[in-house]
Amino acid sequence: MKKTLLTLTAAVALGLSSLSAFAADPIVIKFSHVVAPDTPKGKAAEKFKTLAEEKTKGAVKVEVYPNSTLYKDKEEMEALQMGAVQMLAPSLAKFGPLGVKEFEVFDLPYLFRNYDDLHKVTQGEIGKGLLDKLGAKGVKGLAYWDNGFKIMSANKPLKTPDDYKGLKMRIQSSKVLEAEMQALGAIPQVMPFSETYQALQTGVVDGTENPPSNMYTQKMHEVQKNATVTDHGYLGYAVITNKDFWDKLPEDVRKGLDEALKESTDYANQIAKEENDKSLEAIKAAGKTDVYTPTAEETKALQKALAPVHAKMAGRIGKDLIDSIYKATGFDPSK
Ligand code: LMR
């Protein structure tokens, strides 16, 4: 009783407007990412924000920082581990530096024929097993968000494997992507996403690979004369959080966030293909890039040139994991 009176007196003394200061402050989730807001990941992050705030009735406030405004690729992983941000959705190609090399399996060329193959992995036991591996790094894997299949670009036509010889190609920080470019005789250059446009513009690198949604929203097509719709590999995301932060959330808050995640994941995976199809059309319409669709013969030749990457990377990623994916999708690209 005495305590209540004291609290009330203090509140009155501070003035009525300060009364809300006595209510609990919202839990802030900083969600940092490196792509534009109008991409599959950017839109899904905004969707998550809306749903999370709604479902936790304001107990959580989500701040989304797109376009590397808060952290670049490598820094954002460190920031998450240190607790400076609470959520990220890095590309699956960027988990090697964290010490979870197995995610690079998703970078293997021609591993998936389409989104259906991919979902057999990301929405099944293999996907879950991979997310669980993050626990040892103080990171909790929450979900997979789709982006799409990559196209190759440069300032010259890319039709045969020979066309890639000697080209400096920007890649994400994945050893599999390094091996992929080397298999084509290209020179891989690991570089943060935020620096790629400028590197292409100034000629620091000659070309790159990315799904159309990333190329278009970063305006990379404006500094690439040629693009080939190779669909030679997949780029998508693992949504992750700081494990300690997540485990300490009040039960009802975590439940609300889980629901928000589930719905925003469904949303991300529904819009990804359409967003990429739209971006490819937009790149064509912009008229700055000659967009080429390879013939069946040309695709076969590229497939053949890239096939050895699977065996070469088995030691790093694990042959069992690679084989389990062939089995789950019913597709072994080496056959
Ligand atoms: C890239 O670095 O090319 C991509 O990982 C960017 C992204 O997050 O889609």
mmCIF file of C-alpha atoms and ligand atoms in Angstrom:
data_model
loop_
_atom_site.group_PDB
_atom_site.id
_atom_site.type_symbol
_atom_site.label_atom_id
_atom_site.label_comp_id
_atom_site.label_asym_id
_atom_site.label_seq_id
_atom_site.Cartn_x
_atom_site.Cartn_y
_atom_site.Cartn_z
ATOM 1 C CA MET A 1 0.000 0.000 0.000
ATOM 2 C CA LYS A 2 2.716 2.376 1.047
ATOM 3 C CA LYS A 3 4.701 1.550 -2.075
ATOM 4 C CA THR A 4 1.680 2.140 -4.364
ATOM 5 C CA LEU A 5 1.075 5.512 -2.762
ATOM 6 C CA LEU A 6 4.674 6.479 -3.223
ATOM 7 C CA THR A 7 4.605 5.439 -6.894
ATOM 8 C CA LEU A 8 1.421 7.384 -7.496
ATOM 9 C CA THR A 9 2.788 10.448 -5.770
ATOM 10 C CA ALA A 10 5.900 10.226 -7.909
ATOM 11 C CA ALA A 11 3.784 9.940 -11.032
ATOM 12 C CA VAL A 12 1.716 12.972 -10.138
ATOM 13 C CA ALA A 13 4.835 14.907 -9.287
ATOM 14 C CA LEU A 14 6.258 14.117 -12.743
ATOM 15 C CA GLY A 15 3.062 15.245 -14.425
ATOM 16 C CA LEU A 16 0.400 13.167 -16.164
ATOM 17 C CA SER A 17 2.182 13.135 -19.491
ATOM 18 C CA SER A 18 5.061 11.248 -17.962
ATOM 19 C CA LEU A 19 2.750 8.522 -16.688
ATOM 20 C CA SER A 20 3.277 6.392 -19.794
ATOM 21 C CA ALA A 21 6.947 6.246 -18.860
ATOM 22 C CA PHE A 22 5.854 3.871 -16.126
ATOM 23 C CA ALA A 23 4.463 1.428 -18.671
ATOM 24 C CA ALA A 24 7.003 -1.095 -20.002
ATOM 25 C CA ASP A 25 9.054 0.147 -22.948
ATOM 26 C CA PRO A 26 8.620 -1.944 -26.083
ATOM 27 C CA ILE A 27 11.237 -4.560 -26.858
ATOM 28 C CA VAL A 28 13.132 -3.235 -29.876
ATOM 29 C CA ILE A 29 14.160 -5.612 -32.645
ATOM 30 C CA LYS A 30 16.676 -4.095 -35.017
ATOM 31 C CA PHE A 31 16.394 -5.994 -38.318
ATOM 32 C CA SER A 32 19.317 -5.153 -40.571
ATOM 33 C CA HIS A 33 19.681 -6.199 -44.198
ATOM 34 C CA VAL A 34 21.651 -5.263 -47.290
ATOM 35 C CA VAL A 35 19.121 -5.155 -50.125
ATOM 36 C CA ALA A 36 16.565 -2.589 -51.282
ATOM 37 C CA PRO A 37 13.130 -2.359 -49.620
ATOM 38 C CA ASP A 38 11.392 -3.372 -52.874
ATOM 39 C CA THR A 39 12.947 -6.838 -53.118
ATOM 40 C CA PRO A 40 11.557 -10.150 -51.820
ATOM 41 C CA LYS A 41 13.665 -9.842 -48.636
ATOM 42 C CA GLY A 42 12.963 -6.131 -48.188
ATOM 43 C CA LYS A 43 9.217 -6.636 -48.534
ATOM 44 C CA ALA A 44 9.185 -9.673 -46.249
ATOM 45 C CA ALA A 45 11.090 -7.759 -43.558
ATOM 46 C CA GLU A 46 8.458 -4.999 -43.679
ATOM 47 C CA LYS A 47 5.694 -7.607 -43.552
ATOM 48 C CA PHE A 48 7.350 -9.167 -40.501
ATOM 49 C CA LYS A 49 7.504 -5.748 -38.816
ATOM 50 C CA THR A 50 3.788 -5.086 -39.344
ATOM 51 C CA LEU A 51 2.752 -8.549 -38.183
ATOM 52 C CA ALA A 52 5.133 -8.674 -35.225
ATOM 53 C CA GLU A 53 3.943 -5.320 -33.866
ATOM 54 C CA GLU A 54 0.328 -6.304 -34.397
ATOM 55 C CA LYS A 55 0.565 -9.768 -32.874
ATOM 56 C CA THR A 56 2.500 -8.641 -29.809
ATOM 57 C CA LYS A 57 0.097 -5.698 -29.378
ATOM 58 C CA GLY A 58 2.942 -3.237 -29.410
ATOM 59 C CA ALA A 59 5.126 -5.096 -26.903
ATOM 60 C CA VAL A 60 7.668 -5.349 -29.717
ATOM 61 C CA LYS A 61 8.863 -2.611 -32.028
ATOM 62 C CA VAL A 62 10.687 -3.734 -35.165
ATOM 63 C CA GLU A 63 13.093 -1.299 -36.816
ATOM 64 C CA VAL A 64 14.048 -2.412 -40.337
ATOM 65 C CA TYR A 65 17.326 -1.045 -41.723
ATOM 66 C CA PRO A 66 17.601 -1.881 -45.460
ATOM 67 C CA ASN A 67 20.385 -1.286 -48.011
ATOM 68 C CA SER A 68 23.312 -1.788 -45.571
ATOM 69 C CA THR A 69 22.379 1.472 -43.820
ATOM 70 C CA LEU A 70 23.292 -0.046 -40.475
ATOM 71 C CA TYR A 71 25.803 -2.800 -41.287
ATOM 72 C CA LYS A 72 27.415 -4.373 -44.341
ATOM 73 C CA ASP A 73 27.579 -8.130 -44.958
ATOM 74 C CA LYS A 74 30.357 -9.164 -42.611
ATOM 75 C CA GLU A 75 29.684 -6.575 -39.925
ATOM 76 C CA GLU A 76 26.029 -7.525 -39.623
ATOM 77 C CA MET A 77 26.911 -11.095 -38.597
ATOM 78 C CA GLU A 78 29.268 -9.794 -35.921
ATOM 79 C CA ALA A 79 26.672 -7.251 -34.757
ATOM 80 C CA LEU A 80 24.108 -10.028 -34.337
ATOM 81 C CA GLN A 81 26.448 -12.149 -32.263
ATOM 82 C CA MET A 82 27.295 -9.154 -30.077
ATOM 83 C CA GLY A 83 23.615 -8.268 -29.663
ATOM 84 C CA ALA A 84 23.861 -4.885 -31.450
ATOM 85 C CA VAL A 85 21.099 -6.077 -33.818
ATOM 86 C CA GLN A 86 18.513 -8.740 -33.121
ATOM 87 C CA MET A 87 17.532 -10.043 -36.558
ATOM 88 C CA LEU A 88 19.112 -10.541 -39.981
ATOM 89 C CA ALA A 89 18.377 -12.512 -43.124
ATOM 90 C CA PRO A 90 21.789 -13.055 -44.729
ATOM 91 C CA SER A 91 22.098 -14.976 -47.943
ATOM 92 C CA LEU A 92 22.876 -18.664 -47.447
ATOM 93 C CA ALA A 93 26.198 -17.980 -49.180
ATOM 94 C CA LYS A 94 27.399 -15.851 -46.265
ATOM 95 C CA PHE A 95 27.541 -18.350 -43.399
ATOM 96 C CA GLY A 96 31.050 -19.678 -44.093
ATOM 97 C CA PRO A 97 32.794 -16.882 -42.154
ATOM 98 C CA LEU A 98 30.544 -17.736 -39.179
ATOM 99 C CA GLY A 99 31.936 -21.267 -39.318
ATOM 100 C CA VAL A 100 28.842 -22.982 -40.687
ATOM 101 C CA LYS A 101 30.137 -24.029 -44.095
ATOM 102 C CA GLU A 102 27.315 -26.445 -44.814
ATOM 103 C CA PHE A 103 25.001 -23.637 -45.951
ATOM 104 C CA GLU A 104 27.235 -23.236 -48.996
ATOM 105 C CA VAL A 105 25.583 -26.384 -50.330
ATOM 106 C CA PHE A 106 22.844 -24.058 -51.637
ATOM 107 C CA ASP A 107 25.442 -22.392 -53.899
ATOM 108 C CA LEU A 108 26.236 -25.558 -55.851
ATOM 109 C CA PRO A 109 25.565 -24.891 -59.520
ATOM 110 C CA TYR A 110 22.420 -26.452 -60.976
ATOM 111 C CA LEU A 111 21.557 -28.131 -57.663
ATOM 112 C CA PHE A 112 17.861 -27.254 -57.923
ATOM 113 C CA ARG A 113 15.816 -27.289 -61.112
ATOM 114 C CA ASN A 114 13.172 -24.966 -59.692
ATOM 115 C CA TYR A 115 11.555 -23.655 -56.484
ATOM 116 C CA ASP A 116 9.774 -26.998 -55.923
ATOM 117 C CA ASP A 117 13.123 -28.799 -55.645
ATOM 118 C CA LEU A 118 14.395 -26.077 -53.327
ATOM 119 C CA HIS A 119 11.384 -26.267 -51.015
ATOM 120 C CA LYS A 120 11.872 -30.009 -50.579
ATOM 121 C CA VAL A 121 15.092 -29.023 -48.815
ATOM 122 C CA THR A 122 14.293 -25.718 -47.099
ATOM 123 C CA GLN A 123 10.895 -26.885 -45.875
ATOM 124 C CA GLY A 124 12.017 -30.372 -44.877
ATOM 125 C CA GLU A 125 14.299 -32.156 -42.435
ATOM 126 C CA ILE A 126 17.534 -31.130 -44.198
ATOM 127 C CA GLY A 127 16.664 -27.457 -43.912
ATOM 128 C CA LYS A 128 15.803 -27.820 -40.247
ATOM 129 C CA GLY A 129 19.032 -29.697 -39.540
ATOM 130 C CA LEU A 130 21.061 -26.908 -41.117
ATOM 131 C CA LEU A 131 19.331 -24.179 -39.103
ATOM 132 C CA ASP A 132 20.007 -26.184 -35.930
ATOM 133 C CA LYS A 133 23.751 -26.043 -36.626
ATOM 134 C CA LEU A 134 23.699 -22.295 -35.962
ATOM 135 C CA GLY A 135 22.954 -22.807 -32.258
ATOM 136 C CA ALA A 136 26.606 -23.531 -31.492
ATOM 137 C CA LYS A 137 27.461 -20.002 -32.740
ATOM 138 C CA GLY A 138 24.991 -18.242 -30.452
ATOM 139 C CA VAL A 139 22.650 -17.795 -33.411
ATOM 140 C CA LYS A 140 19.146 -19.169 -33.811
ATOM 141 C CA GLY A 141 17.920 -20.066 -37.302
ATOM 142 C CA LEU A 142 14.256 -19.150 -37.630
ATOM 143 C CA ALA A 143 13.210 -19.625 -41.259
ATOM 144 C CA TYR A 144 14.201 -19.683 -44.910
ATOM 145 C CA TRP A 145 13.117 -16.849 -47.185
ATOM 146 C CA ASP A 146 13.337 -17.315 -50.944
ATOM 147 C CA ASN A 147 14.921 -15.015 -53.427
ATOM 148 C CA GLY A 148 15.634 -16.658 -56.746
ATOM 149 C CA PHE A 149 17.789 -18.117 -59.453
ATOM 150 C CA LYS A 150 20.806 -16.140 -60.606
ATOM 151 C CA ILE A 151 21.649 -14.595 -63.934
ATOM 152 C CA MET A 152 25.200 -13.833 -65.082
ATOM 153 C CA SER A 153 26.217 -10.389 -66.259
ATOM 154 C CA ALA A 154 29.240 -8.608 -67.762
ATOM 155 C CA ASN A 155 30.084 -6.134 -70.499
ATOM 156 C CA LYS A 156 30.324 -8.788 -73.181
ATOM 157 C CA PRO A 157 28.009 -11.568 -74.334
ATOM 158 C CA LEU A 158 28.180 -14.666 -72.112
ATOM 159 C CA LYS A 159 27.136 -17.656 -74.185
ATOM 160 C CA THR A 160 29.816 -20.340 -73.892
ATOM 161 C CA PRO A 161 31.941 -21.271 -70.857
ATOM 162 C CA ASP A 162 34.915 -19.786 -72.716
ATOM 163 C CA ASP A 163 33.304 -16.349 -72.605
ATOM 164 C CA TYR A 164 33.960 -16.183 -68.836
ATOM 165 C CA LYS A 165 37.708 -16.747 -69.114
ATOM 166 C CA GLY A 166 39.729 -14.035 -67.411
ATOM 167 C CA LEU A 167 36.694 -12.009 -66.300
ATOM 168 C CA LYS A 168 36.821 -10.582 -62.799
ATOM 169 C CA MET A 169 33.497 -11.648 -61.290
ATOM 170 C CA ARG A 170 32.130 -10.310 -58.014
ATOM 171 C CA ILE A 171 30.845 -13.069 -55.738
ATOM 172 C CA GLN A 172 29.482 -13.423 -52.218
ATOM 173 C CA SER A 173 31.753 -14.871 -49.525
ATOM 174 C CA SER A 174 31.308 -18.545 -50.430
ATOM 175 C CA LYS A 175 34.009 -21.041 -51.352
ATOM 176 C CA VAL A 176 31.528 -22.823 -53.601
ATOM 177 C CA LEU A 177 30.974 -19.661 -55.604
ATOM 178 C CA GLU A 178 34.731 -19.188 -55.765
ATOM 179 C CA ALA A 179 35.061 -22.716 -57.206
ATOM 180 C CA GLU A 180 32.177 -22.036 -59.587
ATOM 181 C CA MET A 181 33.886 -18.997 -61.118
ATOM 182 C CA GLN A 182 37.237 -20.783 -61.225
ATOM 183 C CA ALA A 183 35.636 -23.690 -63.085
ATOM 184 C CA LEU A 184 34.776 -21.176 -65.801
ATOM 185 C CA GLY A 185 38.263 -19.705 -65.847
ATOM 186 C CA ALA A 186 36.981 -16.457 -64.319
ATOM 187 C CA ILE A 187 38.644 -14.632 -61.425
ATOM 188 C CA PRO A 188 36.329 -14.532 -58.397
ATOM 189 C CA GLN A 189 36.363 -11.386 -56.244
ATOM 190 C CA VAL A 190 34.611 -11.545 -52.883
ATOM 191 C CA MET A 191 33.027 -8.190 -52.147
ATOM 192 C CA PRO A 192 30.217 -6.832 -49.946
ATOM 193 C CA PHE A 193 26.910 -6.378 -51.739
ATOM 194 C CA SER A 194 26.909 -2.659 -50.940
ATOM 195 C CA GLU A 195 30.132 -2.134 -52.924
ATOM 196 C CA THR A 196 29.155 -4.127 -55.989
ATOM 197 C CA TYR A 197 27.452 -1.435 -58.061
ATOM 198 C CA GLN A 198 30.414 0.897 -57.779
ATOM 199 C CA ALA A 199 32.899 -1.879 -58.507
ATOM 200 C CA LEU A 200 30.997 -2.690 -61.698
ATOM 201 C CA GLN A 201 30.696 0.956 -62.641
ATOM 202 C CA THR A 202 34.386 1.709 -62.213
ATOM 203 C CA GLY A 203 35.572 -1.553 -63.761
ATOM 204 C CA VAL A 204 37.113 -2.915 -60.553
ATOM 205 C CA VAL A 205 35.192 -6.048 -61.540
ATOM 206 C CA ASP A 206 33.864 -6.998 -64.970
ATOM 207 C CA GLY A 207 30.734 -8.866 -64.032
ATOM 208 C CA THR A 208 28.673 -10.610 -61.415
ATOM 209 C CA GLU A 209 25.814 -13.012 -60.700
ATOM 210 C CA ASN A 210 22.609 -12.305 -58.805
ATOM 211 C CA PRO A 211 18.864 -12.865 -59.107
ATOM 212 C CA PRO A 212 17.199 -10.177 -61.264
ATOM 213 C CA SER A 213 15.523 -8.552 -58.231
ATOM 214 C CA ASN A 214 18.902 -7.679 -56.710
ATOM 215 C CA MET A 215 20.396 -6.560 -60.024
ATOM 216 C CA TYR A 216 17.499 -4.317 -60.898
ATOM 217 C CA THR A 217 16.976 -2.664 -57.513
ATOM 218 C CA GLN A 218 20.705 -1.851 -57.213
ATOM 219 C CA LYS A 219 20.723 -0.568 -60.808
ATOM 220 C CA MET A 220 23.537 -2.972 -61.671
ATOM 221 C CA HIS A 221 21.956 -3.440 -65.097
ATOM 222 C CA GLU A 222 22.809 0.192 -65.870
ATOM 223 C CA VAL A 223 26.502 -0.699 -65.723
ATOM 224 C CA GLN A 224 26.319 -4.149 -67.339
ATOM 225 C CA LYS A 225 25.866 -4.335 -71.104
ATOM 226 C CA ASN A 226 25.053 -8.040 -71.157
ATOM 227 C CA ALA A 227 23.174 -10.510 -69.012
ATOM 228 C CA THR A 228 22.436 -14.177 -69.617
ATOM 229 C CA VAL A 229 19.495 -15.896 -67.976
ATOM 230 C CA THR A 230 21.515 -18.917 -66.907
ATOM 231 C CA ASP A 231 19.518 -19.791 -63.759
ATOM 232 C CA HIS A 232 22.685 -21.663 -62.838
ATOM 233 C CA GLY A 233 22.342 -21.310 -59.079
ATOM 234 C CA TYR A 234 20.093 -20.244 -56.260
ATOM 235 C CA LEU A 235 20.284 -17.301 -53.847
ATOM 236 C CA GLY A 236 18.072 -17.235 -50.761
ATOM 237 C CA TYR A 237 18.167 -16.445 -47.055
ATOM 238 C CA ALA A 238 18.166 -17.792 -43.539
ATOM 239 C CA VAL A 239 16.327 -15.530 -41.113
ATOM 240 C CA ILE A 240 18.366 -15.525 -37.924
ATOM 241 C CA THR A 241 18.328 -13.994 -34.461
ATOM 242 C CA ASN A 242 20.619 -13.748 -31.465
ATOM 243 C CA LYS A 243 19.876 -16.960 -29.546
ATOM 244 C CA ASP A 244 20.284 -15.445 -26.113
ATOM 245 C CA PHE A 245 17.926 -12.576 -26.972
ATOM 246 C CA TRP A 246 15.307 -14.946 -28.355
ATOM 247 C CA ASP A 247 15.475 -17.405 -25.471
ATOM 248 C CA LYS A 248 14.991 -14.627 -22.926
ATOM 249 C CA LEU A 249 11.851 -13.188 -24.550
ATOM 250 C CA PRO A 250 8.628 -13.522 -22.545
ATOM 251 C CA GLU A 251 6.740 -16.610 -23.713
ATOM 252 C CA ASP A 252 3.717 -14.721 -25.101
ATOM 253 C CA VAL A 253 5.936 -12.300 -27.022
ATOM 254 C CA ARG A 254 7.888 -15.158 -28.580
ATOM 255 C CA LYS A 255 4.620 -16.828 -29.562
ATOM 256 C CA GLY A 256 3.485 -13.649 -31.343
ATOM 257 C CA LEU A 257 6.823 -13.377 -33.122
ATOM 258 C CA ASP A 258 6.684 -17.025 -34.178
ATOM 259 C CA GLU A 259 3.294 -16.417 -35.785
ATOM 260 C CA ALA A 260 4.540 -13.258 -37.475
ATOM 261 C CA LEU A 261 7.518 -15.179 -38.806
ATOM 262 C CA LYS A 262 5.420 -17.966 -40.174
ATOM 263 C CA GLU A 263 3.143 -15.581 -42.036
ATOM 264 C CA SER A 264 5.958 -13.389 -43.356
ATOM 265 C CA THR A 265 7.822 -16.509 -44.502
ATOM 266 C CA ASP A 266 4.787 -17.676 -46.470
ATOM 267 C CA TYR A 267 4.543 -14.182 -47.936
ATOM 268 C CA ALA A 268 8.248 -14.041 -48.893
ATOM 269 C CA ASN A 269 8.076 -17.393 -50.589
ATOM 270 C CA GLN A 270 4.906 -16.477 -52.440
ATOM 271 C CA ILE A 271 6.228 -13.233 -53.917
ATOM 272 C CA ALA A 272 9.852 -14.214 -54.682
ATOM 273 C CA LYS A 273 9.361 -15.712 -58.126
ATOM 274 C CA GLU A 274 6.990 -13.021 -59.296
ATOM 275 C CA GLU A 275 9.284 -10.244 -58.023
ATOM 276 C CA ASN A 276 12.205 -11.745 -59.947
ATOM 277 C CA ASP A 277 10.142 -12.227 -63.112
ATOM 278 C CA LYS A 278 9.032 -8.597 -62.881
ATOM 279 C CA SER A 279 12.619 -7.390 -62.319
ATOM 280 C CA LEU A 280 13.887 -9.336 -65.316
ATOM 281 C CA GLU A 281 11.238 -7.694 -67.478
ATOM 282 C CA ALA A 282 12.171 -4.301 -66.015
ATOM 283 C CA ILE A 283 15.852 -4.873 -66.844
ATOM 284 C CA LYS A 284 14.868 -5.690 -70.421
ATOM 285 C CA ALA A 285 12.568 -2.672 -70.627
ATOM 286 C CA ALA A 286 15.276 -0.330 -69.325
ATOM 287 C CA GLY A 287 17.114 -1.048 -72.588
ATOM 288 C CA LYS A 288 20.629 -0.742 -71.155
ATOM 289 C CA THR A 289 21.377 -4.456 -71.027
ATOM 290 C CA ASP A 290 21.149 -7.044 -73.751
ATOM 291 C CA VAL A 291 19.382 -9.894 -71.937
ATOM 292 C CA TYR A 292 20.110 -13.251 -73.552
ATOM 293 C CA THR A 293 18.345 -16.564 -72.951
ATOM 294 C CA PRO A 294 20.733 -19.434 -73.670
ATOM 295 C CA THR A 295 19.839 -22.268 -76.011
ATOM 296 C CA ALA A 296 19.483 -25.800 -74.623
ATOM 297 C CA GLU A 297 22.922 -26.605 -76.067
ATOM 298 C CA GLU A 298 24.523 -23.608 -74.374
ATOM 299 C CA THR A 299 22.924 -24.511 -71.046
ATOM 300 C CA LYS A 300 24.248 -28.044 -71.384
ATOM 301 C CA ALA A 301 27.768 -26.755 -72.012
ATOM 302 C CA LEU A 302 27.636 -24.488 -68.954
ATOM 303 C CA GLN A 303 26.249 -27.332 -66.855
ATOM 304 C CA LYS A 304 29.084 -29.573 -67.992
ATOM 305 C CA ALA A 305 31.713 -26.958 -67.183
ATOM 306 C CA LEU A 306 30.266 -26.425 -63.695
ATOM 307 C CA ALA A 307 29.508 -30.055 -62.801
ATOM 308 C CA PRO A 308 32.962 -30.748 -61.245
ATOM 309 C CA VAL A 309 32.246 -28.122 -58.552
ATOM 310 C CA HIS A 310 29.996 -30.605 -56.723
ATOM 311 C CA ALA A 311 32.739 -33.213 -56.225
ATOM 312 C CA LYS A 312 35.371 -30.558 -55.581
ATOM 313 C CA MET A 313 33.360 -29.048 -52.731
ATOM 314 C CA ALA A 314 32.216 -32.339 -51.172
ATOM 315 C CA GLY A 315 35.118 -32.271 -48.735
ATOM 316 C CA ARG A 316 34.124 -28.823 -47.482
ATOM 317 C CA ILE A 317 30.359 -29.224 -47.345
ATOM 318 C CA GLY A 318 30.000 -32.964 -46.761
ATOM 319 C CA LYS A 319 29.257 -35.584 -49.393
ATOM 320 C CA ASP A 320 26.424 -36.984 -47.280
ATOM 321 C CA LEU A 321 24.684 -33.629 -47.205
ATOM 322 C CA ILE A 322 25.012 -33.214 -50.968
ATOM 323 C CA ASP A 323 23.742 -36.746 -51.576
ATOM 324 C CA SER A 324 20.828 -36.227 -49.192
ATOM 325 C CA ILE A 325 19.776 -33.205 -51.253
ATOM 326 C CA TYR A 326 19.953 -35.168 -54.530
ATOM 327 C CA LYS A 327 17.760 -37.756 -52.848
ATOM 328 C CA ALA A 328 15.251 -35.226 -51.466
ATOM 329 C CA THR A 329 14.813 -33.506 -54.836
ATOM 330 C CA GLY A 330 15.080 -36.659 -56.930
ATOM 331 C CA PHE A 331 17.610 -34.837 -59.093
ATOM 332 C CA ASP A 332 21.331 -35.556 -59.393
ATOM 333 C CA PRO A 333 22.805 -32.992 -61.790
ATOM 334 C CA SER A 334 25.859 -35.173 -62.461
ATOM 335 C CA LYS A 335 23.679 -37.825 -64.126
HETATM 336 C C1 LMR B 1 24.666 -10.537 -52.455
HETATM 337 O O1 LMR B 1 25.592 -10.186 -51.686
HETATM 338 O O2 LMR B 1 24.796 -10.544 -53.677
HETATM 339 C C2 LMR B 1 23.340 -10.968 -51.863
HETATM 340 O O3 LMR B 1 23.608 -11.851 -50.826
HETATM 341 C C3 LMR B 1 22.565 -9.811 -51.345
HETATM 342 C C4 LMR B 1 21.296 -10.271 -50.700
HETATM 343 O O4 LMR B 1 21.183 -10.164 -49.488
HETATM 344 O O5 LMR B 1 20.419 -10.720 -51.449
#
